[in-house]
Amino acid sequence: MKPEFDRFADDYSQLLRDPIRDRFATTPEFFFERKWQQLVAYMKEVGMRPEAAAWLDVGCGKGDLLRIGAKKFGRAVGCDLSAQMLEWCADLETVLQDKPTSLPFPADTFDLITAVCVYHHVQSEDRPLLTSEIARVLRPGGTACIIEHNPFNPITQLIVRRTPVDADAHLLMARTARQLLVDAELVWKKIKYFLYFPSLLYKPLAGLETLLSKIPAGGQYMVFAQKPLAMRIRRNFHGRGDQSTGSV
């Protein structure tokens, strides 16, 4: 999420390589496909019609998740602090961020906002500001989703420690992500853990993974929250009189 990711851009996929990670997934796309499957399931659950919705992926990097789902949405946009990472997104609509705590969009713009493995790169004091920005640009009734590595999973911890792009990572628990969303005046809906099984076993064990989704042992988790339909008007941290509670 930081401009320093410019120096990782050319070799980003290679820098993510890890023997354990490589054994877990037959292709790197597996991790993004699993995230997309979880998002699709949740959208069905809440009755969101992506073809009539606008989606923002905060900290989109090279656009891997957007590229899977963009055609399903009425509009799909990514933003990132790294201009070099966004150079890989020529086939997508993207916007360069100038600050980690500010999103360059008007209030009430998106129906779905995702932040995939972004928060562990954000300083703890900046996380509430970023979450407020997500809430600000989210439409009333829209969904915010934080997707993060699960610090309770020892294999995840090991991989993160060995990954160069995560040298500054500070993993956060699901309850911390939940509290960030609640503090931004969003209504918490669900926490879901996933990535319990490697790609070769996922399909035959998909039902079991669904049953395990409330147990904090999967490799990653998703926290969903919704913006209330009616929110009071207040002045946000930029000093603007926007409709409330914004932030990735």
Coordinates of C-alpha atoms in Angstrom, one line a residue:
M1 CA 0.0 0.0 0.0
K2 CA 3.0 2.4 0.4
P3 CA 4.9 4.1 -2.4
E4 CA 7.9 1.9 -1.5
F5 CA 6.0 -0.8 -3.3
D6 CA 7.2 0.9 -6.5
R7 CA 10.5 -0.9 -5.9
F8 CA 8.7 -4.3 -5.7
A9 CA 6.5 -3.8 -8.8
D10 CA 8.6 -5.5 -11.4
D11 CA 9.4 -8.6 -9.3
Y12 CA 6.3 -8.6 -7.1
S13 CA 5.1 -12.1 -8.1
Q14 CA 8.5 -13.6 -7.6
L15 CA 8.9 -11.9 -4.2
L16 CA 5.8 -13.6 -3.0
R17 CA 7.1 -17.0 -3.8
D18 CA 7.6 -19.3 -0.8
P19 CA 8.0 -23.1 -0.7
I20 CA 5.0 -23.6 1.6
R21 CA 2.8 -21.1 -0.4
D22 CA 3.8 -22.8 -3.6
R23 CA 2.8 -26.2 -2.3
F24 CA -0.5 -24.8 -1.0
A25 CA -1.6 -23.5 -4.4
T26 CA -1.0 -25.0 -7.8
T27 CA -1.2 -21.4 -9.3
P28 CA -0.9 -18.0 -7.7
E29 CA -4.4 -17.2 -9.0
F30 CA -5.9 -19.7 -6.5
F31 CA -5.7 -17.2 -3.7
F32 CA -7.5 -14.5 -5.6
E33 CA -10.1 -16.9 -6.9
R34 CA -10.9 -18.0 -3.4
K35 CA -11.4 -14.4 -2.3
W36 CA -13.6 -13.8 -5.3
Q37 CA -15.7 -16.9 -4.4
Q38 CA -16.2 -15.6 -0.9
L39 CA -17.2 -12.2 -2.2
V40 CA -19.7 -13.7 -4.7
A41 CA -21.3 -15.8 -1.9
Y42 CA -21.7 -12.8 0.4
M43 CA -23.2 -10.6 -2.4
K44 CA -25.8 -13.3 -3.0
E45 CA -26.4 -13.5 0.7
V46 CA -27.2 -9.8 1.0
G47 CA -28.9 -9.5 -2.4
M48 CA -26.3 -7.3 -4.1
R49 CA -26.5 -7.2 -7.9
P50 CA -23.0 -6.6 -9.1
E51 CA -24.1 -5.7 -12.6
A52 CA -25.9 -2.7 -11.1
A53 CA -23.2 -1.9 -8.5
A54 CA -19.9 0.0 -8.3
W55 CA -16.8 -1.7 -6.7
L56 CA -13.6 -0.1 -5.4
D57 CA -10.6 -2.3 -4.5
V58 CA -8.3 -0.2 -2.3
G59 CA -4.7 -1.0 -2.5
C60 CA -5.4 -3.0 -5.7
G61 CA -1.7 -3.6 -6.6
K62 CA -1.4 -5.2 -10.0
G63 CA -5.2 -5.6 -10.1
D64 CA -5.3 -9.4 -9.7
L65 CA -8.6 -9.5 -7.8
L66 CA -10.2 -6.8 -9.9
R67 CA -9.3 -8.6 -13.1
I68 CA -11.3 -11.6 -12.0
G69 CA -14.5 -9.8 -11.1
A70 CA -14.5 -6.4 -12.9
K71 CA -16.7 -7.6 -15.8
K72 CA -19.4 -8.6 -13.4
F73 CA -19.8 -5.1 -12.1
G74 CA -21.4 -2.0 -13.6
R75 CA -18.2 -0.2 -12.6
A76 CA -15.0 -1.6 -11.0
V77 CA -12.2 0.7 -9.9
G78 CA -8.8 0.1 -8.2
C79 CA -6.6 2.6 -6.3
D80 CA -3.1 2.3 -5.0
L81 CA -0.3 4.4 -3.7
S82 CA 2.2 2.8 -6.0
A83 CA 2.3 4.2 -9.6
Q84 CA 4.6 1.3 -10.6
M85 CA 2.1 -1.3 -9.5
L86 CA -0.7 0.5 -11.4
E87 CA 1.3 0.3 -14.6
W88 CA 0.3 -3.3 -14.7
C89 CA -3.4 -2.3 -14.7
A90 CA -3.7 -0.8 -18.1
D91 CA -6.7 -3.0 -18.8
L92 CA -8.5 -1.7 -15.7
E93 CA -9.9 1.6 -14.3
T94 CA -7.5 2.8 -11.6
V95 CA -6.6 5.9 -9.7
L96 CA -3.4 6.8 -7.9
Q97 CA -3.7 7.7 -4.3
D98 CA -1.6 10.5 -2.9
K99 CA -2.0 9.6 0.8
P100 CA -2.5 6.2 2.6
T101 CA -5.3 7.8 4.6
S102 CA -7.2 9.5 1.8
L103 CA -9.2 8.0 -1.1
P104 CA -9.5 10.2 -4.2
F105 CA -13.3 9.8 -4.7
P106 CA -16.4 11.7 -3.8
A107 CA -18.6 10.6 -0.9
D108 CA -21.2 7.9 -1.5
T109 CA -19.6 6.5 -4.7
F110 CA -19.3 2.7 -4.3
D111 CA -21.6 -0.1 -3.3
L112 CA -18.7 -2.5 -2.5
I113 CA -15.3 -1.6 -1.2
T114 CA -12.6 -4.2 -0.6
A115 CA -9.2 -3.9 1.0
V116 CA -7.1 -7.0 0.4
C117 CA -4.1 -7.5 2.6
V118 CA -3.7 -3.7 2.9
Y119 CA -4.2 -3.0 6.5
H120 CA -1.1 -4.9 7.7
H121 CA 1.0 -2.4 5.7
V122 CA -0.8 0.6 7.3
Q123 CA 0.5 2.2 10.5
S124 CA -1.8 1.5 13.4
E125 CA -2.4 5.2 14.0
D126 CA -3.5 5.6 10.3
R127 CA -5.9 2.6 10.2
P128 CA -8.9 4.5 11.7
L129 CA -8.4 7.3 9.1
L130 CA -8.3 4.9 6.2
T131 CA -11.4 3.1 7.5
S132 CA -13.2 6.5 7.8
E133 CA -12.3 7.2 4.2
I134 CA -13.7 3.8 3.1
A135 CA -17.0 4.6 5.0
R136 CA -17.1 8.1 3.4
V137 CA -16.9 6.9 -0.2
L138 CA -19.3 3.9 0.5
R139 CA -22.9 4.4 -0.5
P140 CA -25.6 4.0 2.2
G141 CA -26.4 0.3 2.3
G142 CA -23.1 -0.6 0.7
T143 CA -20.6 -3.2 1.9
A144 CA -17.1 -2.8 3.1
C145 CA -14.8 -5.8 3.3
I146 CA -11.4 -6.1 4.9
I147 CA -9.5 -9.2 3.9
E148 CA -6.3 -10.0 5.9
H149 CA -3.9 -12.7 6.9
N150 CA -4.9 -14.6 10.0
P151 CA -2.3 -14.1 12.7
F152 CA -3.6 -17.2 14.6
N153 CA -2.5 -19.4 11.7
P154 CA 1.2 -20.4 12.4
I155 CA 1.8 -21.2 8.7
T156 CA 0.6 -17.8 7.7
Q157 CA 2.8 -16.2 10.3
L158 CA 5.8 -18.1 8.9
I159 CA 5.2 -17.2 5.3
V160 CA 4.7 -13.5 6.2
R161 CA 8.0 -13.4 8.1
R162 CA 9.8 -14.8 5.1
T163 CA 8.2 -12.6 2.5
P164 CA 10.3 -9.5 1.5
V165 CA 7.2 -7.4 0.6
D166 CA 5.9 -8.0 4.1
A167 CA 9.0 -6.8 6.0
D168 CA 7.0 -4.0 7.6
A169 CA 3.8 -6.1 8.1
H170 CA 1.9 -5.9 11.4
L171 CA -0.8 -8.5 11.2
L172 CA -4.1 -7.6 12.8
M173 CA -6.7 -10.0 14.3
A174 CA -10.2 -10.2 12.9
R175 CA -11.7 -8.5 15.9
T176 CA -9.3 -5.6 15.4
A177 CA -10.5 -5.2 11.8
R178 CA -14.1 -5.5 13.0
Q179 CA -13.6 -2.7 15.6
L180 CA -12.0 -0.4 12.9
L181 CA -15.2 -0.8 10.8
V182 CA -17.5 -0.3 13.8
D183 CA -15.6 2.8 15.0
A184 CA -16.1 4.2 11.5
E185 CA -19.9 3.8 12.2
L186 CA -20.3 0.9 9.9
V187 CA -22.5 -2.0 11.0
W188 CA -20.6 -5.2 11.4
K189 CA -22.2 -8.2 9.6
K190 CA -19.9 -11.2 9.4
I191 CA -16.4 -12.6 10.0
K192 CA -15.4 -15.5 7.8
Y193 CA -12.2 -17.5 7.8
F194 CA -11.0 -19.4 4.7
L195 CA -8.0 -21.0 3.1
Y196 CA -8.0 -24.0 5.3
F197 CA -7.1 -26.5 2.5
P198 CA -4.6 -26.4 -0.4
S199 CA -5.9 -26.1 -3.9
L200 CA -5.7 -29.8 -4.7
L201 CA -8.0 -30.6 -1.7
Y202 CA -10.3 -27.5 -1.8
K203 CA -13.0 -28.8 -4.2
P204 CA -13.6 -32.1 -2.4
L205 CA -13.4 -30.4 1.0
A206 CA -15.3 -27.2 0.1
G207 CA -18.3 -28.2 2.3
L208 CA -16.0 -28.8 5.3
E209 CA -14.3 -25.4 4.8
T210 CA -17.7 -23.8 4.9
L211 CA -18.4 -25.5 8.2
L212 CA -15.0 -24.3 9.6
S213 CA -15.5 -20.7 8.4
K214 CA -16.3 -19.4 11.9
I215 CA -13.2 -21.1 13.5
P216 CA -10.2 -18.7 13.5
A217 CA -7.7 -21.2 12.0
G218 CA -7.9 -20.5 8.2
G219 CA -5.0 -18.7 6.5
Q220 CA -7.0 -15.6 5.9
Y221 CA -10.2 -13.9 7.0
M222 CA -12.8 -11.5 5.7
V223 CA -14.7 -9.0 7.8
F224 CA -17.9 -7.6 6.3
A225 CA -19.7 -4.4 7.4
Q226 CA -22.5 -2.3 6.0
K227 CA -23.0 1.5 5.8
P228 CA -26.3 2.4 7.4
L229 CA -29.0 3.8 5.1
A230 CA -29.2 7.0 7.2
M231 CA -26.0 8.6 8.5
R232 CA -25.6 12.0 10.2
I233 CA -23.7 14.7 8.4
R234 CA -20.4 15.5 10.1
R235 CA -17.1 17.1 9.3
N236 CA -14.5 14.4 8.6
F237 CA -10.8 14.5 9.4
H238 CA -10.0 16.4 6.2
G239 CA -12.3 19.2 7.4
R240 CA -14.9 18.6 4.6
G241 CA -18.6 18.6 5.3
D242 CA -19.1 15.2 3.6
Q243 CA -21.7 12.6 4.5
S244 CA -20.2 10.8 7.4
T245 CA -17.8 8.0 8.3
G246 CA -15.4 7.4 5.6
S247 CA -12.3 5.2 4.9
V248 CA -9.5 0.7 2.9

